[in-house]
CSV table of C-alpha atoms in Angstrom, one decimal:
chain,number,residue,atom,x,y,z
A,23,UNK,CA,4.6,0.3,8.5
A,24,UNK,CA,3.3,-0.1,5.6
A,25,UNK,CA,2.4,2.4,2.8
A,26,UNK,CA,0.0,5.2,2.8
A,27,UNK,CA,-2.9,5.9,0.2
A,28,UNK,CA,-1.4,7.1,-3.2
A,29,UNK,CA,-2.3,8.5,-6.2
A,30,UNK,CA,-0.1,6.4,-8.6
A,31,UNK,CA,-3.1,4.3,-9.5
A,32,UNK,CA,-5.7,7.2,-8.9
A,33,UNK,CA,-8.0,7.3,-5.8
A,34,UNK,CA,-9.8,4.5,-5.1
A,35,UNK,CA,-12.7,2.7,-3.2
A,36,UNK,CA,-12.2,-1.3,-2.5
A,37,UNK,CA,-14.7,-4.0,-1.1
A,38,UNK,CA,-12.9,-6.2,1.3
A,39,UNK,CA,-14.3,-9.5,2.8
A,40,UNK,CA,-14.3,-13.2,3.3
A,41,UNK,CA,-15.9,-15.2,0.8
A,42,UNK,CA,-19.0,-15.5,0.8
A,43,UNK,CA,-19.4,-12.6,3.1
A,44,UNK,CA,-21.9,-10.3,0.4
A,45,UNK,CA,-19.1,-8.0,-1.6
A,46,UNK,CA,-20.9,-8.5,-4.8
A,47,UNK,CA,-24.3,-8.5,-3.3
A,48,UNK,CA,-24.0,-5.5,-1.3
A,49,UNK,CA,-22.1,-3.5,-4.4
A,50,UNK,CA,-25.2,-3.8,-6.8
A,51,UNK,CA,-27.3,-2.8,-3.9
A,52,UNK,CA,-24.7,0.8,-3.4
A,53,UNK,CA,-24.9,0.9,-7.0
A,54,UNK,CA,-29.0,1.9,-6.6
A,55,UNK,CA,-28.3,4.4,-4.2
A,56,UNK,CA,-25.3,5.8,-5.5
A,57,UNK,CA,-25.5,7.3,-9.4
A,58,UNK,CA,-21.4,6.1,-10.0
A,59,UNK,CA,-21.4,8.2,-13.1
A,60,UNK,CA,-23.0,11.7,-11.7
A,61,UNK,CA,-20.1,11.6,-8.9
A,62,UNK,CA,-17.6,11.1,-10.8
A,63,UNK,CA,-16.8,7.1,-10.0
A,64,UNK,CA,-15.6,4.6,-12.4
A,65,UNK,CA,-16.9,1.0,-11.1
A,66,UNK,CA,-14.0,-1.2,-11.9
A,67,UNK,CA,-14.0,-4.9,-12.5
A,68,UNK,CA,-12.3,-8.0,-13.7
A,69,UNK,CA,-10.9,-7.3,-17.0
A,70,UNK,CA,-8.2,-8.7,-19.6
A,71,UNK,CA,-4.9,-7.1,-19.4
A,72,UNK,CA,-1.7,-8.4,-21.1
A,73,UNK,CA,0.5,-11.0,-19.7
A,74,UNK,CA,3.7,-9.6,-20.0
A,75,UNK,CA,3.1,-6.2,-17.8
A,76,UNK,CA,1.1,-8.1,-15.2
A,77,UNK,CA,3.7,-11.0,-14.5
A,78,UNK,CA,6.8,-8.3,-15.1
A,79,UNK,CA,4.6,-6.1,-11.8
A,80,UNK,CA,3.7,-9.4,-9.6
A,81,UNK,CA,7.6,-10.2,-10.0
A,82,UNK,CA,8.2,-6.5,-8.8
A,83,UNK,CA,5.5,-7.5,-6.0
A,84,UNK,CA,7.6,-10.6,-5.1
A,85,UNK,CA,11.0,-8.7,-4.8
A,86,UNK,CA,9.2,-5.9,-2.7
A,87,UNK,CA,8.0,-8.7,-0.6
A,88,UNK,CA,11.4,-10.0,0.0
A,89,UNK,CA,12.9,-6.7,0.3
A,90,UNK,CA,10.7,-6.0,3.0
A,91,UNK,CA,9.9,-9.1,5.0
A,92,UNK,CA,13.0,-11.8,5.4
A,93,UNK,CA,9.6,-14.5,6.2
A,94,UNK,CA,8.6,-14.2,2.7
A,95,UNK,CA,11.7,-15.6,0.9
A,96,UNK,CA,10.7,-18.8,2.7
A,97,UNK,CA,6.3,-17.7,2.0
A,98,UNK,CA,7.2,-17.7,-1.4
A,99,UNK,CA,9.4,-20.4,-1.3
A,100,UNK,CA,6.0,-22.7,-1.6
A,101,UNK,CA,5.0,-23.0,-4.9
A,102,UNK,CA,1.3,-22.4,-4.1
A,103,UNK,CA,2.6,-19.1,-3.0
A,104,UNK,CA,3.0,-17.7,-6.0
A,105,UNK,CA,-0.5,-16.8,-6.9
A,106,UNK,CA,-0.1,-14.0,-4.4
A,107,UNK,CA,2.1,-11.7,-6.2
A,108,UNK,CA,1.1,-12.8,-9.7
A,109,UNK,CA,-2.9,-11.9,-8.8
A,110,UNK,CA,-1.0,-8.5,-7.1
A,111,UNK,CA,0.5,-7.9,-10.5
A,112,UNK,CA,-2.4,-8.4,-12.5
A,113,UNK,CA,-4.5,-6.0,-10.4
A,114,UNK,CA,-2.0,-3.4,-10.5
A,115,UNK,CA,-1.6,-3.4,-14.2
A,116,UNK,CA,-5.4,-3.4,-14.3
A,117,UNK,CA,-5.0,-0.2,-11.7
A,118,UNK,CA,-2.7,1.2,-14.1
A,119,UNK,CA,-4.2,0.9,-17.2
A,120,UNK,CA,-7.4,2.6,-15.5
A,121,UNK,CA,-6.0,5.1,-14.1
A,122,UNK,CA,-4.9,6.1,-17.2
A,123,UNK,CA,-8.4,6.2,-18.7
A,124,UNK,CA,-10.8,8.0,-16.0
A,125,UNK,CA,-8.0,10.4,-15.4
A,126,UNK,CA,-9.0,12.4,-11.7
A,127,UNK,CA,-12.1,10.0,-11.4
A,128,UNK,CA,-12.1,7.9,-8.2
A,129,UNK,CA,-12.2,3.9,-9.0
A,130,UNK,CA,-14.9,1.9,-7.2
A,131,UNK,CA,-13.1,-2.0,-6.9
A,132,UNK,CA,-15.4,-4.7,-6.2
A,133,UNK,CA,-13.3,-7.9,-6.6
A,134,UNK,CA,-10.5,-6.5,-8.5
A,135,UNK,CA,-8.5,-4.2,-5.5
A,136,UNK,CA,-5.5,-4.9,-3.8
A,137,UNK,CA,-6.2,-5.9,-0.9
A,138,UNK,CA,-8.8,-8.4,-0.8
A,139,UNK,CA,-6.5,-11.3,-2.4
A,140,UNK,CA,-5.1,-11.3,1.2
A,141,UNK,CA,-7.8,-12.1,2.7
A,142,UNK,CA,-9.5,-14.4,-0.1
A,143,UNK,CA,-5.9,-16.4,-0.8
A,144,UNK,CA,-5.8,-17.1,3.0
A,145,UNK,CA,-9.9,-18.7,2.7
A,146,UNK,CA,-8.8,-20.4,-0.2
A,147,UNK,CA,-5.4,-21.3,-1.2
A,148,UNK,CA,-3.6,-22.0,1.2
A,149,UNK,CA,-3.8,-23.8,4.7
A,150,UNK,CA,-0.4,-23.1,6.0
A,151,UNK,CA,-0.5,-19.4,5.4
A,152,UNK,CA,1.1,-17.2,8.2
A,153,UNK,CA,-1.2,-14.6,8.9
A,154,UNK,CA,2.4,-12.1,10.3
A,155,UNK,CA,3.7,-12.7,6.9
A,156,UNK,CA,0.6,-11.9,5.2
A,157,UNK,CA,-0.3,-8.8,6.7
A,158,UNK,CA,3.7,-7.7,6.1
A,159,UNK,CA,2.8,-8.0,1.9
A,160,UNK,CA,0.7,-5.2,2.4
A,161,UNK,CA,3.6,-2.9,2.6
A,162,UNK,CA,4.4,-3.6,-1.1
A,163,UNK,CA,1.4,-2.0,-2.3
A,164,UNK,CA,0.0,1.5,-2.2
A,165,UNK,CA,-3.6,1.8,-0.3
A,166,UNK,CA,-7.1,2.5,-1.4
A,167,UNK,CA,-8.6,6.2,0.2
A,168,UNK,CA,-11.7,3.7,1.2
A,169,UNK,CA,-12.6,0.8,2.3
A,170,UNK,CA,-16.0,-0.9,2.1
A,171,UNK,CA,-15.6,-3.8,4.6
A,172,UNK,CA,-18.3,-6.4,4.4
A,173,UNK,CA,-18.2,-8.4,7.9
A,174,UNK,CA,-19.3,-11.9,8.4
A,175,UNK,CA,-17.9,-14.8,11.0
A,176,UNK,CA,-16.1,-17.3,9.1
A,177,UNK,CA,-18.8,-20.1,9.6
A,178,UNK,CA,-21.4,-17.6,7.7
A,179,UNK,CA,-18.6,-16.6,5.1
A,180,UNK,CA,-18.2,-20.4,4.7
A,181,UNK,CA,-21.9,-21.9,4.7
A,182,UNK,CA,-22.6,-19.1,2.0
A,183,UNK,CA,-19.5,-20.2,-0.2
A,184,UNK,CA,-20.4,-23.3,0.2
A,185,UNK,CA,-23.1,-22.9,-0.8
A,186,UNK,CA,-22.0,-21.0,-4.6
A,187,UNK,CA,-19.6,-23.8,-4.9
A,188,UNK,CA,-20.0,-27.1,-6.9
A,189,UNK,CA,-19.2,-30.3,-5.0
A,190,UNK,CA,-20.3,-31.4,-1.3
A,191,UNK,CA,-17.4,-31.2,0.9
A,192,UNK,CA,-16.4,-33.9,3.3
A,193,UNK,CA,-16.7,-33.4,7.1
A,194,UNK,CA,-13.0,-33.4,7.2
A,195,UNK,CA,-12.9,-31.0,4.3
A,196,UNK,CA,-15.5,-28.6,5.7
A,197,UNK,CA,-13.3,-28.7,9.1
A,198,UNK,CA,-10.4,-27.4,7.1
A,199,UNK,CA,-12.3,-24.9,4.8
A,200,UNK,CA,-13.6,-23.4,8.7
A,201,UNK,CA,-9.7,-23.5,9.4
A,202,UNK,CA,-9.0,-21.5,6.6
A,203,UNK,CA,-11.6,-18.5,6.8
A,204,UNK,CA,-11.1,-18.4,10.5
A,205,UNK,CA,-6.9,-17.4,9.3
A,206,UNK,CA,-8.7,-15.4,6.8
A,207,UNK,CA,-10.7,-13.8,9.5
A,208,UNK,CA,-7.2,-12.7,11.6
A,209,UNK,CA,-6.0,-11.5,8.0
A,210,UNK,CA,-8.5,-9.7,7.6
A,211,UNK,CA,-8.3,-7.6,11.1
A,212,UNK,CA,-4.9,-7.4,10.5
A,213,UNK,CA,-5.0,-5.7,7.4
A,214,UNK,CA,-8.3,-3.5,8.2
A,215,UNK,CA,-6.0,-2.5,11.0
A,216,UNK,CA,-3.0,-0.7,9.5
A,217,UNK,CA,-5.3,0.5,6.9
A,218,UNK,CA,-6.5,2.4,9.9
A,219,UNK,CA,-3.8,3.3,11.2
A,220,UNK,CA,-2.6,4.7,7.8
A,221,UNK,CA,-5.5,7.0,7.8
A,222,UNK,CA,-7.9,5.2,5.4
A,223,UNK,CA,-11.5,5.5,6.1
A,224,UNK,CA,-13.1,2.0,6.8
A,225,UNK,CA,-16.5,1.9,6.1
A,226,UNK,CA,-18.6,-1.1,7.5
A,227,UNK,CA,-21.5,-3.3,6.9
A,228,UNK,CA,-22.8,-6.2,8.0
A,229,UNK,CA,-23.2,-9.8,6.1
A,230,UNK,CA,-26.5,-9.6,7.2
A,231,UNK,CA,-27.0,-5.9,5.8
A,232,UNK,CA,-25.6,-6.4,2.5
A,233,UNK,CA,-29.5,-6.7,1.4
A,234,UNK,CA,-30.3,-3.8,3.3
A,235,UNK,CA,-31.8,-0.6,1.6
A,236,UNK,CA,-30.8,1.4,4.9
A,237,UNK,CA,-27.2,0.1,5.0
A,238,UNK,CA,-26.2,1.2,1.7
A,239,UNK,CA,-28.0,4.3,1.8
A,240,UNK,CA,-25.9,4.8,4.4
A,241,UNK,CA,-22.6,4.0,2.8
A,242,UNK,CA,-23.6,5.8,0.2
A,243,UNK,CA,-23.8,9.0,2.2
A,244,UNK,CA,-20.4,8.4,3.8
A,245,UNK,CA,-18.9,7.8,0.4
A,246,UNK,CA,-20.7,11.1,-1.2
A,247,UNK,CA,-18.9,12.8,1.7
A,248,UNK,CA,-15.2,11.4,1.7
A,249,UNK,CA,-16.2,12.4,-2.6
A,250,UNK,CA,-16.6,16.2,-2.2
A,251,UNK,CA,-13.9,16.3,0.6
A,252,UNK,CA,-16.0,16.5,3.8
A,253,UNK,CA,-14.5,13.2,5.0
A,254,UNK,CA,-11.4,13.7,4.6
């Protein structure tokens, strides 16, 4: 099982994706149809925090992962690995420290959540990634109230990443990159699963809506609702 919503790092909304699939697209687009400010949303993302709290909480990350999941001693045994719980401990401090500031405001996460470095470290860093053990890190960390989940099929998600990326891949390399997102892909349902299960509301949109007035309209209504308690 892994953990329900909490309010240690205040309520929150989080994008969740592949690469490529239209997050950041599709978020400007809500932000038109839904005034952040007038109900009561703080739109979080990346910021600077300080080095010493973050790698102190992806350290307390790692141990939870351990403690909970005898597959990730051997996970994090891989170098590589590493980035997980460190990028884990970064968001959190950032969580933290913004929590702290918007005080019973609800956080709207873009790229700076907690759980979309599952999905995105499984598209990008690492081939070899078990998706079991990747789904089990999400019992380390406490849950968003809702999810925003921007669908794509991982040859979409890749040709658009691609696409935003320097360099021409290989044939070879492209194969593997498809490997990757499709993993990311069973991550991702994974995750959006128990997330489910765990009573968070999912909200979803297509890759090909994320430029659609209609579609986040309609988020926008459902988040309005889950806001002044209708959802819930």
């Amino acid at each position: 099982m892994i953990s329900k919503p909490s309010r240690t790092l205040g309520r929150r909304i989080e994008f969740v994706g592949l690469c490529g699939a239209g997050k950041s697209t599709f978020s400007q687009l809500l932000a038109s149809h839904l005034d952040f400010a007038a109900n009561g949303i703080v739109e979080m993302r990346a910021s600077d925090v300080p080095a010493a709290p973050s790698i102190a909480a992806g350290l307390g990350v790692a141990a939870r992962m351990v403690a909970n999941e005898s597959g990730s001693l051997r996970f994090l045994g891989r170098s590589a690995n590493w980035w997980l719980p460190l990028k884990m401990g970064y968001r959190s401090t950032q969580l933290v420290r913004q929590a702290g500031r918007i005080g019973g405001s609800w956080t709207l996460c873009v790229d700076s959540g907690l759980l979309q470095p599952y999905i995105s470290f499984a598209a990008e860093y690492n081939k070899r990634l078990d998706p079991v053990v990747m789904a089990q890190v999400a019992k380390v960390v406490s849950l968003p109230d809702t999810v925003v989940h921007v669908s794509a099929s991982a040859v979409v998600a890749l040709e658009r990443y691609l696409k935003r990326s320097a360099g021409s891949p290989t044939k070879s390399q492209r194969a593997q990159f498809l490997r990757q997102f499709q993993l990311a892909v069973t991550v991702e349902e994974k995750l959006l699963s128990q997330c489910i299960e765990h009573g968070v509301t999912v909200l979803k949109v297509r890759a090909d809506e994320t430029k659609s007035s209609a579609a986040a309209m309609r988020i926008a209504s459902a988040i309005r609702e889950r806001l002044s308690g209708k959802g819930e």
